[in-house]
Amino acid sequence: KNEVEQSPQNLTAQEGEFITINCSYSVGISALHWLQQHPGGGIVSLFMLSSGKKKHGRLIATINIQEKHSSLHITASHPRDSAVYICAVRDRAAGNKLTFGGGTRVLVKP
Amino acid sequence: SQTIHQWPATLVQPVGSPLSLECTVEGTSNPNLYWYRQAAGRGLQLLFYSVGIGQISSEVPQNLSASRPQDRQFILSSKKLLLSDSGFYLCAWGQGGEQYFGPGTRLTVT
């Protein structure tokens, strides 16, 4: 079993729909990251959070430390949101190195 | 502001040939530096990280090596490439828990 599991693996939405991506992890963490990888491969860090909730524009990230679960929400989705979204955790027992989920490929159709 | 450069952007190399990928960071000093690989259809995997000049930690056994000859320069090398070395190689720098990714190098070993 992977230490970081994401669901779904693939997601297709119509423009304007609300999107949720889930991330579950099995290790003790010091922080969780949400990353966005565009088709060209470049990666952008969206959020780093260790508790509660963060919001940036139409993106919202939440984390429940007790349940070892995080969600990334995209409100009013747009075709430019099409990308792979990656969850990564900083493993406290592994020197705070990042362990990555397999990613969720999101396609938003106009 | 900080920027991170990687080159080349794409590379096609025959099996058995050497490899040298370079990563440089501007606008910060003494960053932690990371090399990641993303094989086709797989998640990101940490290959090497460095907390200072000449200090390299390897995460997975492989025919790759890394060096940090200067504070803001991180080099990934191989003496003889294998087909399995094909993938997308990302350099990242980190401070304060956050990590910032370079544009990546897409390597195809033929």
mmCIF file of C-alpha atoms in Angstrom:
data_model
loop_
_atom_site.group_PDB
_atom_site.id
_atom_site.type_symbol
_atom_site.label_atom_id
_atom_site.label_comp_id
_atom_site.label_asym_id
_atom_site.label_seq_id
_atom_site.Cartn_x
_atom_site.Cartn_y
_atom_site.Cartn_z
ATOM 1 C CA LYS A 1 0.000 0.000 0.000
ATOM 2 C CA ASN A 2 1.352 3.422 -0.919
ATOM 3 C CA GLU A 3 1.932 5.876 1.900
ATOM 4 C CA VAL A 4 0.014 8.565 0.013
ATOM 5 C CA GLU A 5 -3.135 7.652 -1.873
ATOM 6 C CA GLN A 6 -5.093 10.014 -4.083
ATOM 7 C CA SER A 7 -8.567 9.665 -5.503
ATOM 8 C CA PRO A 8 -9.820 9.785 -8.099
ATOM 9 C CA GLN A 9 -6.964 9.043 -10.491
ATOM 10 C CA ASN A 10 -8.800 10.795 -13.302
ATOM 11 C CA LEU A 11 -11.575 13.328 -13.234
ATOM 12 C CA THR A 12 -13.518 15.028 -16.033
ATOM 13 C CA ALA A 13 -15.745 17.988 -15.257
ATOM 14 C CA GLN A 14 -17.750 20.558 -17.164
ATOM 15 C CA GLU A 15 -16.709 24.163 -16.875
ATOM 16 C CA GLY A 16 -18.228 25.716 -13.779
ATOM 17 C CA GLU A 17 -18.508 22.495 -11.792
ATOM 18 C CA PHE A 18 -17.163 22.041 -8.277
ATOM 19 C CA ILE A 19 -14.257 19.605 -8.135
ATOM 20 C CA THR A 20 -12.915 17.680 -5.135
ATOM 21 C CA ILE A 21 -9.700 15.673 -5.037
ATOM 22 C CA ASN A 22 -8.898 13.538 -2.019
ATOM 23 C CA CYS A 23 -5.602 12.533 -0.431
ATOM 24 C CA SER A 24 -5.115 9.985 2.353
ATOM 25 C CA TYR A 25 -1.811 9.200 4.002
ATOM 26 C CA SER A 26 -0.581 6.655 6.493
ATOM 27 C CA VAL A 27 2.472 8.284 8.078
ATOM 28 C CA GLY A 28 2.937 10.999 10.652
ATOM 29 C CA ILE A 29 3.477 14.247 8.846
ATOM 30 C CA SER A 30 4.735 17.720 9.579
ATOM 31 C CA ALA A 31 2.947 19.236 6.558
ATOM 32 C CA LEU A 32 1.033 18.379 3.425
ATOM 33 C CA HIS A 33 1.518 19.976 0.030
ATOM 34 C CA TRP A 34 -0.765 20.286 -2.956
ATOM 35 C CA LEU A 35 1.040 20.712 -6.263
ATOM 36 C CA GLN A 36 -0.182 21.397 -9.778
ATOM 37 C CA GLN A 37 1.600 19.914 -12.779
ATOM 38 C CA HIS A 38 0.765 21.391 -16.151
ATOM 39 C CA PRO A 39 0.847 19.389 -19.399
ATOM 40 C CA GLY A 40 4.353 20.651 -20.155
ATOM 41 C CA GLY A 41 5.575 19.135 -16.920
ATOM 42 C CA GLY A 42 6.222 22.225 -14.834
ATOM 43 C CA ILE A 43 5.149 21.974 -11.202
ATOM 44 C CA VAL A 44 3.722 24.762 -9.107
ATOM 45 C CA SER A 45 3.184 24.580 -5.380
ATOM 46 C CA LEU A 46 -0.421 25.473 -4.555
ATOM 47 C CA PHE A 47 -0.631 24.981 -0.810
ATOM 48 C CA MET A 48 1.360 23.860 2.154
ATOM 49 C CA LEU A 49 -0.750 23.168 5.205
ATOM 50 C CA SER A 50 -0.440 21.441 8.536
ATOM 51 C CA SER A 51 -3.911 22.091 9.921
ATOM 52 C CA GLY A 52 -7.283 23.535 9.054
ATOM 53 C CA LYS A 53 -8.010 25.154 5.763
ATOM 54 C CA LYS A 54 -6.391 27.466 3.227
ATOM 55 C CA LYS A 55 -7.965 29.354 0.339
ATOM 56 C CA HIS A 56 -6.370 30.944 -2.701
ATOM 57 C CA GLY A 57 -8.697 32.262 -5.350
ATOM 58 C CA ARG A 58 -10.956 29.427 -6.451
ATOM 59 C CA LEU A 59 -8.831 26.796 -4.741
ATOM 60 C CA ILE A 60 -9.465 25.542 -1.218
ATOM 61 C CA ALA A 61 -7.366 22.978 0.642
ATOM 62 C CA THR A 62 -8.382 21.313 3.881
ATOM 63 C CA ILE A 63 -6.643 18.852 6.125
ATOM 64 C CA ASN A 64 -7.813 16.627 8.973
ATOM 65 C CA ILE A 65 -4.725 15.506 10.876
ATOM 66 C CA GLN A 66 -6.614 13.010 13.047
ATOM 67 C CA GLU A 67 -8.135 11.273 10.040
ATOM 68 C CA LYS A 68 -4.943 11.668 7.943
ATOM 69 C CA HIS A 69 -6.902 13.095 5.077
ATOM 70 C CA SER A 70 -6.789 16.195 2.920
ATOM 71 C CA SER A 71 -8.988 17.527 0.155
ATOM 72 C CA LEU A 72 -8.389 20.016 -2.624
ATOM 73 C CA HIS A 73 -11.466 21.778 -3.944
ATOM 74 C CA ILE A 74 -11.748 23.789 -7.127
ATOM 75 C CA THR A 75 -14.804 26.026 -7.270
ATOM 76 C CA ALA A 76 -16.259 27.257 -10.565
ATOM 77 C CA SER A 77 -13.801 25.114 -12.529
ATOM 78 C CA HIS A 78 -12.362 26.426 -15.773
ATOM 79 C CA PRO A 79 -10.560 24.681 -18.656
ATOM 80 C CA ARG A 80 -7.294 26.302 -17.549
ATOM 81 C CA ASP A 81 -7.580 24.251 -14.330
ATOM 82 C CA SER A 82 -6.885 21.137 -16.415
ATOM 83 C CA ALA A 83 -3.714 19.665 -14.972
ATOM 84 C CA VAL A 84 -2.419 16.891 -12.742
ATOM 85 C CA TYR A 85 -2.846 17.662 -9.058
ATOM 86 C CA ILE A 86 -0.379 15.997 -6.734
ATOM 87 C CA CYS A 87 -0.568 15.535 -2.993
ATOM 88 C CA ALA A 88 2.727 15.249 -1.120
ATOM 89 C CA VAL A 89 3.413 14.802 2.574
ATOM 90 C CA ARG A 90 6.438 15.687 4.634
ATOM 91 C CA ASP A 91 7.137 12.497 6.554
ATOM 92 C CA ARG A 92 8.272 13.332 10.079
ATOM 93 C CA ALA A 93 9.966 9.960 10.490
ATOM 94 C CA ALA A 94 11.877 10.328 7.228
ATOM 95 C CA GLY A 95 13.674 13.560 7.855
ATOM 96 C CA ASN A 96 10.744 15.583 6.540
ATOM 97 C CA LYS A 97 11.307 14.436 2.994
ATOM 98 C CA LEU A 98 8.383 14.661 0.598
ATOM 99 C CA THR A 99 6.466 11.520 -0.327
ATOM 100 C CA PHE A 100 4.171 11.944 -3.304
ATOM 101 C CA GLY A 101 0.795 10.591 -4.266
ATOM 102 C CA GLY A 102 0.237 9.296 -7.760
ATOM 103 C CA GLY A 103 -1.600 12.416 -8.872
ATOM 104 C CA THR A 104 -5.109 13.151 -10.096
ATOM 105 C CA ARG A 105 -5.495 14.066 -13.750
ATOM 106 C CA VAL A 106 -8.212 16.720 -14.073
ATOM 107 C CA LEU A 107 -9.802 17.687 -17.369
ATOM 108 C CA VAL A 108 -12.267 20.551 -17.415
ATOM 109 C CA LYS A 109 -14.301 20.741 -20.602
ATOM 110 C CA PRO A 110 -15.695 24.049 -21.860
ATOM 111 C CA SER B 1 13.015 36.981 -6.116
ATOM 112 C CA GLN B 2 14.183 33.422 -6.343
ATOM 113 C CA THR B 3 14.345 31.494 -9.593
ATOM 114 C CA ILE B 4 15.452 28.018 -10.473
ATOM 115 C CA HIS B 5 16.877 26.984 -13.817
ATOM 116 C CA GLN B 6 17.307 23.567 -15.347
ATOM 117 C CA TRP B 7 18.898 22.562 -18.615
ATOM 118 C CA PRO B 8 18.553 21.128 -21.034
ATOM 119 C CA ALA B 9 14.759 21.119 -21.307
ATOM 120 C CA THR B 10 14.734 17.944 -23.375
ATOM 121 C CA LEU B 11 17.380 15.347 -24.102
ATOM 122 C CA VAL B 12 17.558 12.192 -26.177
ATOM 123 C CA GLN B 13 20.505 9.973 -25.390
ATOM 124 C CA PRO B 14 21.497 6.439 -26.442
ATOM 125 C CA VAL B 15 21.861 3.642 -23.934
ATOM 126 C CA GLY B 16 25.336 3.570 -22.444
ATOM 127 C CA SER B 17 26.027 7.269 -22.989
ATOM 128 C CA PRO B 18 26.861 9.638 -20.128
ATOM 129 C CA LEU B 19 24.488 12.193 -18.658
ATOM 130 C CA SER B 20 24.824 15.567 -17.036
ATOM 131 C CA LEU B 21 21.824 17.642 -15.989
ATOM 132 C CA GLU B 22 22.353 20.974 -14.338
ATOM 133 C CA CYS B 23 20.240 22.945 -11.917
ATOM 134 C CA THR B 24 20.993 26.404 -10.603
ATOM 135 C CA VAL B 25 19.127 28.579 -8.148
ATOM 136 C CA GLU B 26 19.211 32.360 -7.958
ATOM 137 C CA GLY B 27 18.135 34.739 -5.254
ATOM 138 C CA THR B 28 18.716 32.585 -2.204
ATOM 139 C CA SER B 29 21.635 31.184 -0.276
ATOM 140 C CA ASN B 30 22.266 27.808 1.314
ATOM 141 C CA PRO B 31 19.035 26.235 0.057
ATOM 142 C CA ASN B 32 18.223 22.562 0.367
ATOM 143 C CA LEU B 33 18.354 21.108 -3.150
ATOM 144 C CA TYR B 34 16.524 18.091 -4.502
ATOM 145 C CA TRP B 35 16.501 15.905 -7.614
ATOM 146 C CA TYR B 36 13.255 14.080 -8.410
ATOM 147 C CA ARG B 37 12.334 11.724 -11.225
ATOM 148 C CA GLN B 38 8.904 11.112 -12.670
ATOM 149 C CA ALA B 39 8.842 7.987 -14.800
ATOM 150 C CA ALA B 40 6.077 7.607 -17.375
ATOM 151 C CA GLY B 41 2.757 6.937 -15.652
ATOM 152 C CA ARG B 42 4.304 7.047 -12.200
ATOM 153 C CA GLY B 43 4.545 9.517 -9.360
ATOM 154 C CA LEU B 44 7.474 11.689 -8.371
ATOM 155 C CA GLN B 45 10.346 9.935 -6.674
ATOM 156 C CA LEU B 46 13.080 11.631 -4.679
ATOM 157 C CA LEU B 47 16.522 10.668 -6.011
ATOM 158 C CA PHE B 48 18.961 12.899 -4.137
ATOM 159 C CA TYR B 49 18.928 15.797 -1.748
ATOM 160 C CA SER B 50 21.599 18.137 -0.485
ATOM 161 C CA VAL B 51 21.720 20.392 2.544
ATOM 162 C CA GLY B 52 25.023 22.027 1.613
ATOM 163 C CA ILE B 53 28.045 22.076 -0.700
ATOM 164 C CA GLY B 54 29.437 18.589 -1.134
ATOM 165 C CA GLN B 55 26.703 17.031 1.011
ATOM 166 C CA ILE B 56 24.619 14.562 -0.967
ATOM 167 C CA SER B 57 22.124 11.992 0.279
ATOM 168 C CA SER B 58 20.874 9.286 -2.032
ATOM 169 C CA GLU B 59 17.379 7.948 -1.629
ATOM 170 C CA VAL B 60 17.320 5.053 -4.065
ATOM 171 C CA PRO B 61 20.031 2.767 -5.446
ATOM 172 C CA GLN B 62 20.638 3.484 -9.091
ATOM 173 C CA ASN B 63 23.291 4.265 -11.670
ATOM 174 C CA LEU B 64 22.856 7.993 -11.152
ATOM 175 C CA SER B 65 24.920 10.302 -8.984
ATOM 176 C CA ALA B 66 24.621 13.901 -7.845
ATOM 177 C CA SER B 67 27.062 16.613 -6.950
ATOM 178 C CA ARG B 68 26.843 20.080 -5.482
ATOM 179 C CA PRO B 69 30.030 21.912 -6.416
ATOM 180 C CA GLN B 70 28.648 25.326 -5.473
ATOM 181 C CA ASP B 71 26.001 26.542 -3.053
ATOM 182 C CA ARG B 72 23.377 27.072 -5.734
ATOM 183 C CA GLN B 73 24.367 24.452 -8.284
ATOM 184 C CA PHE B 74 23.155 20.860 -8.284
ATOM 185 C CA ILE B 75 24.220 18.381 -10.961
ATOM 186 C CA LEU B 76 22.757 14.983 -11.794
ATOM 187 C CA SER B 77 25.053 12.606 -13.645
ATOM 188 C CA SER B 78 25.384 9.129 -14.995
ATOM 189 C CA LYS B 79 28.354 7.350 -16.542
ATOM 190 C CA LYS B 80 26.201 4.956 -18.564
ATOM 191 C CA LEU B 81 22.500 5.513 -19.135
ATOM 192 C CA LEU B 82 19.971 2.682 -19.011
ATOM 193 C CA LEU B 83 16.625 2.548 -20.800
ATOM 194 C CA SER B 84 14.978 2.709 -17.392
ATOM 195 C CA ASP B 85 16.550 6.132 -16.794
ATOM 196 C CA SER B 86 14.032 7.693 -19.169
ATOM 197 C CA GLY B 87 11.713 10.119 -17.435
ATOM 198 C CA PHE B 88 11.088 13.661 -16.361
ATOM 199 C CA TYR B 89 13.728 15.020 -14.001
ATOM 200 C CA LEU B 90 12.858 17.848 -11.688
ATOM 201 C CA CYS B 91 15.161 19.913 -9.533
ATOM 202 C CA ALA B 92 13.737 21.729 -6.544
ATOM 203 C CA TRP B 93 15.015 24.033 -3.835
ATOM 204 C CA GLY B 94 13.554 24.368 -0.411
ATOM 205 C CA GLN B 95 13.612 26.543 2.659
ATOM 206 C CA GLY B 96 11.305 26.693 5.622
ATOM 207 C CA GLY B 97 9.455 23.571 4.585
ATOM 208 C CA GLU B 98 8.310 24.869 1.225
ATOM 209 C CA GLN B 99 9.735 23.471 -2.023
ATOM 210 C CA TYR B 100 9.958 25.223 -5.377
ATOM 211 C CA PHE B 101 10.350 23.227 -8.550
ATOM 212 C CA GLY B 102 12.338 23.900 -11.678
ATOM 213 C CA PRO B 103 10.904 23.514 -15.191
ATOM 214 C CA GLY B 104 12.242 19.984 -15.555
ATOM 215 C CA THR B 105 14.251 18.016 -18.120
ATOM 216 C CA ARG B 106 12.566 15.342 -20.200
ATOM 217 C CA LEU B 107 15.096 12.572 -20.825
ATOM 218 C CA THR B 108 14.515 9.834 -23.381
ATOM 219 C CA VAL B 109 17.032 7.020 -23.478
ATOM 220 C CA THR B 110 16.953 5.133 -26.776
#
